[in-house]
Amino acid sequence: QQQQAKTKAEGGRRWSGPPEIVVYDKDGKPLTNIAQSNTCLRYVGKLAGIYPDDPVQRALADEVVDSVEDTFNAILPSVFRIKDEEEKKKKCAELCKEGGTLRYWLDKFLARIEENAKRGNKNGLFVGDELSIADLKFNGIGTYIYGMTPGGKDVLNEDKYKPLLKVFESVKNNEKIKAFNEQLQKNIAAYKE
């Protein structure tokens, strides 16, 4: 965070911090930088063919993407801003209980998968039958819920929420995602050399 603050103070960031990506022209010259996670996700998603062209499908994907932000903002204070471990456990127990904020949002996401199935889509994703930015964005917050939110893993492992875990599996097992992660690891190794 110190490096981010320094870069920002020196005018090196258009917004508050990462992610920020450089957009190049066809000759490899930088055109501009774009920032903000959802903007970057939509831009790259469009290039990768996972941001729907159909305006209704695109709106449904955006609905999930934006709701992930709402979910993150709802759980962030309890998970990341409380330093006292006992207080954190108490707040997270409130999030995870029946009727708690976490379950409220997970139920909303579950309803989107059910609605998608009622539209005739059978792959257990949020929008259509192909991986979209909605699935990727949810996968990101799932990592926080599953791995960093005390009690979150137990909630997600309940039978009721198994369809949400299937989204994680769909992302993890997607061949394009596997190829990307493999190349990313190579790039990181090369950068470290």
Coordinates of N, CA and C in Angstrom, one line a residue:
Q1 N 0.8 -1.2 0.0 CA 0.0 0.0 0.0 C 0.9 1.3 0.0
Q2 N 2.0 1.2 0.6 CA 2.9 2.4 0.6 C 3.3 2.7 -0.8
Q3 N 3.7 1.7 -1.6 CA 4.1 1.9 -3.0 C 2.9 2.5 -3.8
Q4 N 1.7 2.0 -3.5 CA 0.5 2.5 -4.2 C 0.3 4.0 -3.9
A5 N 0.5 4.3 -2.6 CA 0.3 5.7 -2.2 C 1.4 6.6 -2.8
K6 N 2.6 6.1 -2.9 CA 3.7 6.9 -3.5 C 3.4 7.1 -5.0
T7 N 3.1 6.0 -5.7 CA 2.8 6.1 -7.1 C 1.6 7.1 -7.3
K8 N 0.6 7.1 -6.5 CA -0.5 8.0 -6.7 C -0.1 9.4 -6.4
A9 N 0.6 9.6 -5.4 CA 1.1 11.0 -5.0 C 2.0 11.6 -6.1
E10 N 2.7 10.7 -6.8 CA 3.5 11.2 -7.9 C 2.8 11.4 -9.2
G11 N 1.5 11.2 -9.2 CA 0.7 11.3 -10.4 C 0.7 10.1 -11.3
G12 N 1.1 9.0 -10.7 CA 1.2 7.8 -11.5 C 0.0 6.9 -11.6
R13 N -1.1 7.3 -10.9 CA -2.3 6.6 -11.0 C -3.5 7.6 -11.3
R14 N -4.3 7.1 -12.2 CA -5.5 7.9 -12.6 C -6.5 7.9 -11.5
W15 N -6.6 6.8 -10.8 CA -7.6 6.6 -9.7 C -6.9 6.3 -8.5
S16 N -7.5 5.5 -7.6 CA -7.0 5.3 -6.3 C -5.9 4.2 -6.2
G17 N -5.9 3.3 -7.1 CA -4.9 2.2 -7.0 C -5.3 1.1 -8.0
P18 N -4.6 0.0 -7.8 CA -4.8 -1.1 -8.7 C -6.3 -1.6 -8.7
P19 N -6.8 -2.3 -9.7 CA -6.0 -2.5 -10.9 C -6.1 -1.3 -11.9
E20 N -5.0 -1.2 -12.6 CA -5.0 -0.2 -13.7 C -4.2 -0.9 -14.9
I21 N -4.8 -0.9 -16.0 CA -4.2 -1.6 -17.2 C -3.9 -0.6 -18.3
V22 N -2.9 -0.9 -19.1 CA -2.5 -0.1 -20.2 C -3.2 -0.7 -21.4
V23 N -3.8 0.2 -22.2 CA -4.5 -0.2 -23.5 C -3.5 0.2 -24.6
Y24 N -3.2 -0.8 -25.5 CA -2.3 -0.5 -26.6 C -3.0 -0.5 -27.9
D25 N -2.4 0.2 -28.9 CA -3.0 0.2 -30.2 C -2.5 -1.0 -31.0
K26 N -2.9 -1.1 -32.2 CA -2.5 -2.3 -33.0 C -1.0 -2.4 -33.2
D27 N -0.3 -1.3 -33.1 CA 1.2 -1.3 -33.3 C 2.0 -1.4 -31.9
G28 N 1.2 -1.6 -30.9 CA 1.9 -1.8 -29.6 C 2.2 -0.6 -28.8
K29 N 1.7 0.5 -29.3 CA 1.9 1.8 -28.6 C 0.8 2.1 -27.6
P30 N 1.2 2.6 -26.4 CA 0.2 2.8 -25.4 C -0.8 3.9 -25.8
L31 N -2.1 3.6 -25.7 CA -3.2 4.6 -26.0 C -3.6 5.3 -24.7
T32 N -3.9 4.5 -23.7 CA -4.4 5.1 -22.4 C -4.3 4.0 -21.3
N33 N -4.5 4.5 -20.1 CA -4.7 3.5 -19.0 C -6.2 3.6 -18.6
I34 N -6.7 2.4 -18.2 CA -8.0 2.4 -17.6 C -7.9 1.7 -16.2
A35 N -8.8 2.1 -15.4 CA -8.7 1.6 -14.0 C -10.1 1.3 -13.5
Q36 N -10.1 0.9 -12.2 CA -11.3 0.5 -11.5 C -11.6 -1.0 -11.9
S37 N -11.7 -1.8 -10.9 CA -11.8 -3.3 -11.2 C -12.9 -3.7 -12.1
N38 N -14.1 -3.1 -11.9 CA -15.2 -3.5 -12.8 C -15.1 -3.0 -14.2
T39 N -14.5 -1.8 -14.4 CA -14.2 -1.3 -15.7 C -13.2 -2.2 -16.4
C40 N -12.1 -2.6 -15.7 CA -11.1 -3.5 -16.3 C -11.7 -4.8 -16.6
L41 N -12.6 -5.3 -15.7 CA -13.2 -6.6 -16.0 C -14.1 -6.6 -17.2
R42 N -14.9 -5.5 -17.3 CA -15.8 -5.4 -18.5 C -15.0 -5.3 -19.8
Y43 N -13.9 -4.5 -19.8 CA -13.1 -4.3 -20.9 C -12.4 -5.6 -21.4
V44 N -11.7 -6.2 -20.5 CA -11.0 -7.4 -20.8 C -12.1 -8.5 -21.1
G45 N -13.2 -8.6 -20.4 CA -14.2 -9.5 -20.7 C -14.8 -9.4 -22.1
K46 N -14.9 -8.2 -22.6 CA -15.4 -8.0 -23.9 C -14.3 -8.5 -24.9
L47 N -13.1 -8.2 -24.7 CA -12.0 -8.7 -25.6 C -12.0 -10.2 -25.6
A48 N -12.2 -10.8 -24.4 CA -12.1 -12.3 -24.3 C -13.4 -13.0 -24.7
G49 N -14.4 -12.2 -25.0 CA -15.7 -12.9 -25.4 C -16.5 -13.4 -24.3
I50 N -16.3 -12.9 -23.0 CA -17.1 -13.4 -21.9 C -17.9 -12.3 -21.3
Y51 N -18.1 -11.2 -22.0 CA -19.0 -10.1 -21.6 C -20.1 -10.1 -22.7
P52 N -21.3 -10.5 -22.3 CA -22.3 -10.7 -23.4 C -22.5 -9.5 -24.3
D53 N -22.8 -9.8 -25.6 CA -23.2 -8.8 -26.5 C -24.6 -8.4 -26.4
D54 N -25.5 -9.4 -26.1 CA -26.9 -9.1 -25.9 C -27.1 -8.2 -24.8
P55 N -27.8 -7.1 -25.0 CA -28.0 -6.1 -23.9 C -28.7 -6.6 -22.6
V56 N -29.6 -7.6 -22.7 CA -30.2 -8.1 -21.6 C -29.3 -9.0 -20.8
Q57 N -28.6 -9.9 -21.6 CA -27.6 -10.8 -20.9 C -26.5 -9.9 -20.3
R58 N -26.1 -8.9 -20.9 CA -25.0 -8.0 -20.4 C -25.5 -7.4 -19.1
A59 N -26.8 -6.9 -19.1 CA -27.3 -6.3 -17.9 C -27.4 -7.3 -16.7
L60 N -27.7 -8.5 -17.1 CA -27.8 -9.6 -16.0 C -26.4 -9.8 -15.5
A61 N -25.4 -9.8 -16.3 CA -24.0 -10.0 -15.9 C -23.6 -8.8 -15.0
D62 N -23.9 -7.6 -15.5 CA -23.6 -6.4 -14.7 C -24.2 -6.4 -13.3
E63 N -25.5 -6.9 -13.3 CA -26.2 -7.0 -12.0 C -25.4 -7.8 -11.0
V64 N -24.9 -9.0 -11.4 CA -24.1 -9.8 -10.5 C -22.8 -9.1 -10.1
V65 N -22.1 -8.6 -11.1 CA -20.8 -7.9 -10.9 C -21.0 -6.8 -9.9
D66 N -22.0 -5.9 -10.0 CA -22.3 -4.8 -9.1 C -22.7 -5.3 -7.7
S67 N -23.4 -6.4 -7.7 CA -23.9 -7.0 -6.4 C -22.7 -7.6 -5.6
V68 N -21.7 -8.1 -6.3 CA -20.5 -8.5 -5.7 C -19.8 -7.4 -4.9
E69 N -19.8 -6.2 -5.5 CA -19.3 -5.0 -4.9 C -20.1 -4.7 -3.6
D70 N -21.4 -4.8 -3.7 CA -22.2 -4.5 -2.6 C -22.0 -5.5 -1.5
T71 N -21.8 -6.8 -1.8 CA -21.5 -7.8 -0.9 C -20.2 -7.6 -0.2
F72 N -19.2 -7.3 -1.0 CA -17.9 -7.0 -0.4 C -17.9 -5.8 0.6
N73 N -18.6 -4.8 0.2 CA -18.7 -3.6 1.1 C -19.5 -3.9 2.4
A74 N -20.4 -4.9 2.3 CA -21.2 -5.3 3.5 C -20.3 -6.1 4.4
I75 N -19.4 -6.9 3.9 CA -18.7 -7.8 4.8 C -17.3 -7.3 5.1
L76 N -16.8 -6.3 4.3 CA -15.4 -5.8 4.5 C -15.2 -5.3 5.9
P77 N -16.0 -4.5 6.5 CA -15.7 -4.0 7.9 C -15.5 -5.1 8.9
S78 N -16.3 -6.1 8.8 CA -16.2 -7.2 9.8 C -15.0 -8.1 9.6
V79 N -14.6 -8.3 8.4 CA -13.5 -9.2 8.0 C -12.1 -8.6 8.1
F80 N -12.0 -7.4 7.5 CA -10.7 -6.8 7.3 C -10.4 -5.6 8.2
R81 N -11.3 -4.9 8.7 CA -11.0 -3.7 9.5 C -10.9 -3.9 11.0
I82 N -11.4 -5.0 11.4 CA -11.4 -5.3 12.9 C -10.1 -6.0 13.2
K83 N -9.3 -5.5 14.0 CA -8.0 -6.1 14.4 C -8.1 -7.1 15.5
D84 N -9.0 -6.8 16.5 CA -9.1 -7.7 17.6 C -9.8 -9.0 17.1
E85 N -9.1 -10.1 17.3 CA -9.6 -11.4 16.8 C -11.0 -11.8 17.4
E86 N -11.1 -11.6 18.7 CA -12.4 -12.0 19.3 C -13.6 -11.1 18.8
E87 N -13.3 -9.9 18.6 CA -14.4 -9.0 18.0 C -14.7 -9.4 16.6
K88 N -13.6 -9.7 15.8 CA -13.8 -10.1 14.5 C -14.7 -11.4 14.4
K89 N -14.4 -12.4 15.3 CA -15.2 -13.6 15.3 C -16.6 -13.3 15.6
K90 N -16.8 -12.4 16.5 CA -18.2 -12.1 16.9 C -18.9 -11.4 15.8
K91 N -18.3 -10.5 15.1 CA -18.9 -9.8 14.0 C -19.2 -10.7 12.8
C92 N -18.2 -11.6 12.6 CA -18.4 -12.6 11.5 C -19.5 -13.6 11.8
A93 N -19.6 -13.9 13.1 CA -20.7 -14.8 13.4 C -22.1 -14.2 13.1
E94 N -22.2 -12.9 13.4 CA -23.4 -12.1 13.0 C -23.6 -12.1 11.5
L95 N -22.6 -12.0 10.7 CA -22.7 -12.0 9.3 C -23.2 -13.4 8.8
C96 N -22.7 -14.4 9.4 CA -23.0 -15.8 9.0 C -24.2 -16.4 9.5
K97 N -24.8 -15.9 10.5 CA -26.0 -16.5 11.1 C -27.2 -16.4 10.2
E98 N -28.2 -17.3 10.5 CA -29.4 -17.2 9.7 C -30.0 -15.8 9.8
G99 N -30.3 -15.2 8.6 CA -30.8 -13.9 8.6 C -29.7 -12.8 8.6
G100 N -28.4 -13.3 8.6 CA -27.3 -12.4 8.6 C -27.0 -11.9 7.2
T101 N -26.2 -10.8 7.2 CA -25.9 -10.1 5.9 C -25.2 -11.1 4.9
L102 N -24.3 -11.9 5.3 CA -23.7 -12.8 4.3 C -24.7 -13.7 3.7
R103 N -25.6 -14.3 4.5 CA -26.6 -15.2 3.9 C -27.6 -14.4 3.0
Y104 N -27.9 -13.2 3.4 CA -28.8 -12.4 2.6 C -28.2 -12.3 1.1
W105 N -26.9 -12.0 1.0 CA -26.3 -11.8 -0.3 C -26.1 -13.1 -1.0
L106 N -25.7 -14.2 -0.3 CA -25.6 -15.5 -0.9 C -26.9 -16.0 -1.4
D107 N -28.0 -15.7 -0.7 CA -29.3 -16.1 -1.2 C -29.7 -15.3 -2.5
K108 N -29.3 -14.1 -2.6 CA -29.5 -13.3 -3.8 C -28.7 -13.9 -5.0
F109 N -27.5 -14.3 -4.8 CA -26.7 -14.9 -5.8 C -27.3 -16.3 -6.2
L110 N -27.7 -17.0 -5.2 CA -28.3 -18.3 -5.5 C -29.6 -18.1 -6.4
A111 N -30.4 -17.1 -6.1 CA -31.6 -16.8 -6.9 C -31.2 -16.5 -8.3
R112 N -30.1 -15.8 -8.5 CA -29.7 -15.5 -9.9 C -29.4 -16.8 -10.7
I113 N -28.7 -17.8 -10.0 CA -28.4 -19.0 -10.7 C -29.7 -19.8 -11.0
E114 N -30.7 -19.8 -10.0 CA -31.9 -20.4 -10.3 C -32.7 -19.8 -11.4
E115 N -32.7 -18.5 -11.5 CA -33.4 -17.7 -12.6 C -32.8 -18.1 -13.9
N116 N -31.4 -18.2 -13.9 CA -30.7 -18.6 -15.2 C -31.1 -20.0 -15.6
A117 N -31.3 -20.9 -14.7 CA -31.7 -22.2 -15.0 C -33.2 -22.2 -15.6
K118 N -34.0 -21.4 -15.0 CA -35.4 -21.3 -15.5 C -35.5 -20.7 -16.9
R119 N -34.4 -20.0 -17.3 CA -34.4 -19.5 -18.7 C -33.8 -20.5 -19.6
G120 N -33.6 -21.7 -19.1 CA -33.2 -22.9 -19.9 C -31.7 -23.1 -20.0
N121 N -30.9 -22.4 -19.1 CA -29.5 -22.6 -19.1 C -29.2 -23.7 -18.0
K122 N -28.4 -24.6 -18.3 CA -28.2 -25.8 -17.5 C -26.8 -26.0 -16.9
N123 N -25.9 -25.0 -17.1 CA -24.5 -25.2 -16.6 C -24.3 -24.6 -15.3
G124 N -25.3 -24.1 -14.6 CA -25.1 -23.7 -13.2 C -24.4 -22.4 -13.1
L125 N -24.4 -21.5 -14.1 CA -23.7 -20.3 -14.1 C -24.7 -19.1 -13.8
F126 N -24.3 -17.9 -13.8 CA -25.2 -16.8 -13.5 C -25.9 -16.3 -14.7
V127 N -25.2 -16.3 -15.9 CA -25.8 -15.7 -17.1 C -25.5 -16.7 -18.2
G128 N -26.5 -17.2 -18.9 CA -26.3 -18.1 -20.0 C -25.6 -19.4 -19.6
D129 N -25.1 -20.1 -20.6 CA -24.5 -21.4 -20.3 C -23.0 -21.3 -20.5
E130 N -22.4 -20.1 -20.8 CA -21.0 -20.0 -21.0 C -20.5 -19.1 -19.9
L131 N -19.2 -19.3 -19.5 CA -18.6 -18.5 -18.4 C -18.7 -17.0 -18.8
S132 N -19.0 -16.2 -17.9 CA -19.0 -14.7 -18.1 C -18.3 -14.0 -17.0
I133 N -18.2 -12.7 -17.2 CA -17.6 -11.9 -16.1 C -18.3 -12.0 -14.8
A134 N -19.6 -12.3 -14.8 CA -20.3 -12.4 -13.6 C -19.8 -13.6 -12.8
D135 N -19.5 -14.7 -13.4 CA -18.9 -15.8 -12.7 C -17.5 -15.5 -12.2
L136 N -16.7 -14.8 -13.0 CA -15.4 -14.5 -12.5 C -15.4 -13.5 -11.3
K137 N -16.3 -12.6 -11.4 CA -16.4 -11.6 -10.3 C -16.8 -12.3 -9.0
F138 N -17.8 -13.2 -9.1 CA -18.3 -13.9 -7.9 C -17.2 -14.8 -7.4
N139 N -16.5 -15.4 -8.3 CA -15.3 -16.3 -7.9 C -14.4 -15.5 -7.0
G140 N -14.2 -14.2 -7.4 CA -13.2 -13.4 -6.6 C -13.7 -13.2 -5.1
I141 N -15.0 -12.9 -5.0 CA -15.5 -12.7 -3.6 C -15.6 -14.0 -2.9
G142 N -15.8 -15.0 -3.6 CA -15.9 -16.4 -3.0 C -14.7 -16.7 -2.3
T143 N -13.5 -16.3 -2.8 CA -12.2 -16.5 -2.2 C -12.2 -15.8 -0.8
Y144 N -12.7 -14.6 -0.7 CA -12.7 -13.9 0.5 C -13.7 -14.6 1.5
I145 N -14.8 -15.0 1.0 CA -15.8 -15.6 1.9 C -15.3 -16.9 2.4
Y146 N -14.8 -17.7 1.5 CA -14.4 -19.1 1.8 C -13.2 -19.1 2.6
G147 N -12.2 -18.3 2.3 CA -10.9 -18.4 2.9 C -10.5 -17.4 4.0
M148 N -11.3 -16.3 4.0 CA -10.8 -15.2 4.9 C -11.9 -14.7 5.9
T149 N -13.1 -15.2 5.7 CA -14.2 -14.8 6.6 C -14.5 -15.9 7.6
P150 N -14.2 -15.7 8.8 CA -14.5 -16.7 9.8 C -15.9 -17.1 9.8
G151 N -16.1 -18.4 9.5 CA -17.5 -19.0 9.4 C -18.0 -19.0 8.0
G152 N -17.4 -18.3 7.1 CA -17.9 -18.2 5.7 C -17.8 -19.6 5.0
K153 N -16.7 -20.3 5.2 CA -16.5 -21.6 4.6 C -17.6 -22.5 5.0
D154 N -18.0 -22.5 6.3 CA -19.0 -23.4 6.8 C -20.4 -23.1 6.1
V155 N -20.6 -21.8 6.0 CA -21.9 -21.4 5.3 C -21.9 -21.9 3.9
L156 N -20.8 -21.6 3.1 CA -20.8 -22.0 1.7 C -20.9 -23.5 1.6
N157 N -20.4 -24.3 2.5 CA -20.4 -25.7 2.4 C -21.8 -26.3 2.7
E158 N -22.7 -25.5 3.2 CA -24.1 -26.0 3.4 C -24.7 -26.5 2.1
D159 N -25.5 -27.5 2.1 CA -26.1 -28.0 0.9 C -26.8 -26.9 0.1
K160 N -27.5 -26.0 0.8 CA -28.2 -25.0 0.1 C -27.4 -24.2 -0.9
Y161 N -26.1 -24.0 -0.5 CA -25.2 -23.1 -1.3 C -24.3 -23.9 -2.2
K162 N -24.5 -25.2 -2.4 CA -23.7 -26.0 -3.3 C -23.6 -25.4 -4.7
P163 N -24.8 -24.9 -5.2 CA -24.7 -24.3 -6.6 C -23.7 -23.2 -6.7
L164 N -23.4 -22.4 -5.6 CA -22.4 -21.4 -5.6 C -21.0 -22.0 -5.7
L165 N -20.8 -23.1 -5.0 CA -19.5 -23.7 -5.1 C -19.3 -24.3 -6.5
K166 N -20.3 -24.6 -7.2 CA -20.2 -25.1 -8.6 C -19.7 -24.0 -9.5
V167 N -20.0 -22.7 -9.2 CA -19.5 -21.6 -10.0 C -18.0 -21.6 -9.8
F168 N -17.5 -21.8 -8.6 CA -16.0 -21.8 -8.4 C -15.4 -22.9 -9.2
E169 N -16.0 -24.0 -9.2 CA -15.5 -25.2 -10.0 C -15.5 -24.9 -11.5
S170 N -16.5 -24.2 -11.9 CA -16.6 -23.9 -13.4 C -15.5 -22.9 -13.8
V171 N -15.2 -22.0 -12.9 CA -14.1 -21.0 -13.2 C -12.8 -21.8 -13.1
K172 N -12.6 -22.5 -12.1 CA -11.3 -23.2 -11.9 C -11.0 -24.2 -13.0
N173 N -12.0 -24.9 -13.5 CA -11.8 -25.9 -14.5 C -12.0 -25.4 -16.0
N174 N -12.2 -24.1 -16.2 CA -12.3 -23.6 -17.5 C -10.9 -23.6 -18.2
E175 N -10.9 -24.1 -19.4 CA -9.6 -24.3 -20.1 C -8.9 -22.9 -20.3
K176 N -9.7 -21.9 -20.7 CA -9.0 -20.6 -20.9 C -8.5 -20.0 -19.6
I177 N -9.2 -20.2 -18.5 CA -8.7 -19.8 -17.2 C -7.4 -20.5 -16.8
K178 N -7.4 -21.8 -17.0 CA -6.2 -22.7 -16.8 C -5.0 -22.2 -17.6
A179 N -5.3 -21.9 -18.9 CA -4.2 -21.4 -19.7 C -3.7 -20.1 -19.3
F180 N -4.6 -19.2 -18.9 CA -4.2 -17.9 -18.4 C -3.4 -18.0 -17.1
N181 N -3.8 -18.8 -16.2 CA -3.1 -19.0 -14.9 C -1.7 -19.5 -15.2
E182 N -1.6 -20.5 -16.1 CA -0.3 -21.1 -16.4 C 0.6 -20.0 -17.0
Q183 N 0.1 -19.2 -17.9 CA 0.9 -18.2 -18.5 C 1.3 -17.1 -17.5
L184 N 0.4 -16.8 -16.6 CA 0.6 -15.8 -15.6 C 1.8 -16.2 -14.7
Q185 N 1.8 -17.5 -14.3 CA 2.9 -18.0 -13.5 C 4.2 -17.9 -14.2
K186 N 4.2 -18.2 -15.5 CA 5.5 -18.1 -16.3 C 5.9 -16.6 -16.3
N187 N 5.0 -15.7 -16.5 CA 5.3 -14.3 -16.6 C 5.9 -13.8 -15.2
I188 N 5.3 -14.3 -14.1 CA 5.7 -13.9 -12.8 C 7.2 -14.4 -12.6
A189 N 7.4 -15.7 -13.0 CA 8.7 -16.3 -12.8 C 9.8 -15.5 -13.6
A190 N 9.4 -15.1 -14.9 CA 10.3 -14.4 -15.7 C 10.6 -13.0 -15.2
Y191 N 9.6 -12.4 -14.6 CA 9.7 -11.1 -14.0 C 10.7 -11.1 -12.8
K192 N 10.6 -12.1 -12.0 CA 11.5 -12.3 -10.9 C 12.9 -12.5 -11.2
E193 N 13.2 -13.0 -12.4 CA 14.6 -13.3 -12.8 C 15.4 -12.1 -13.1

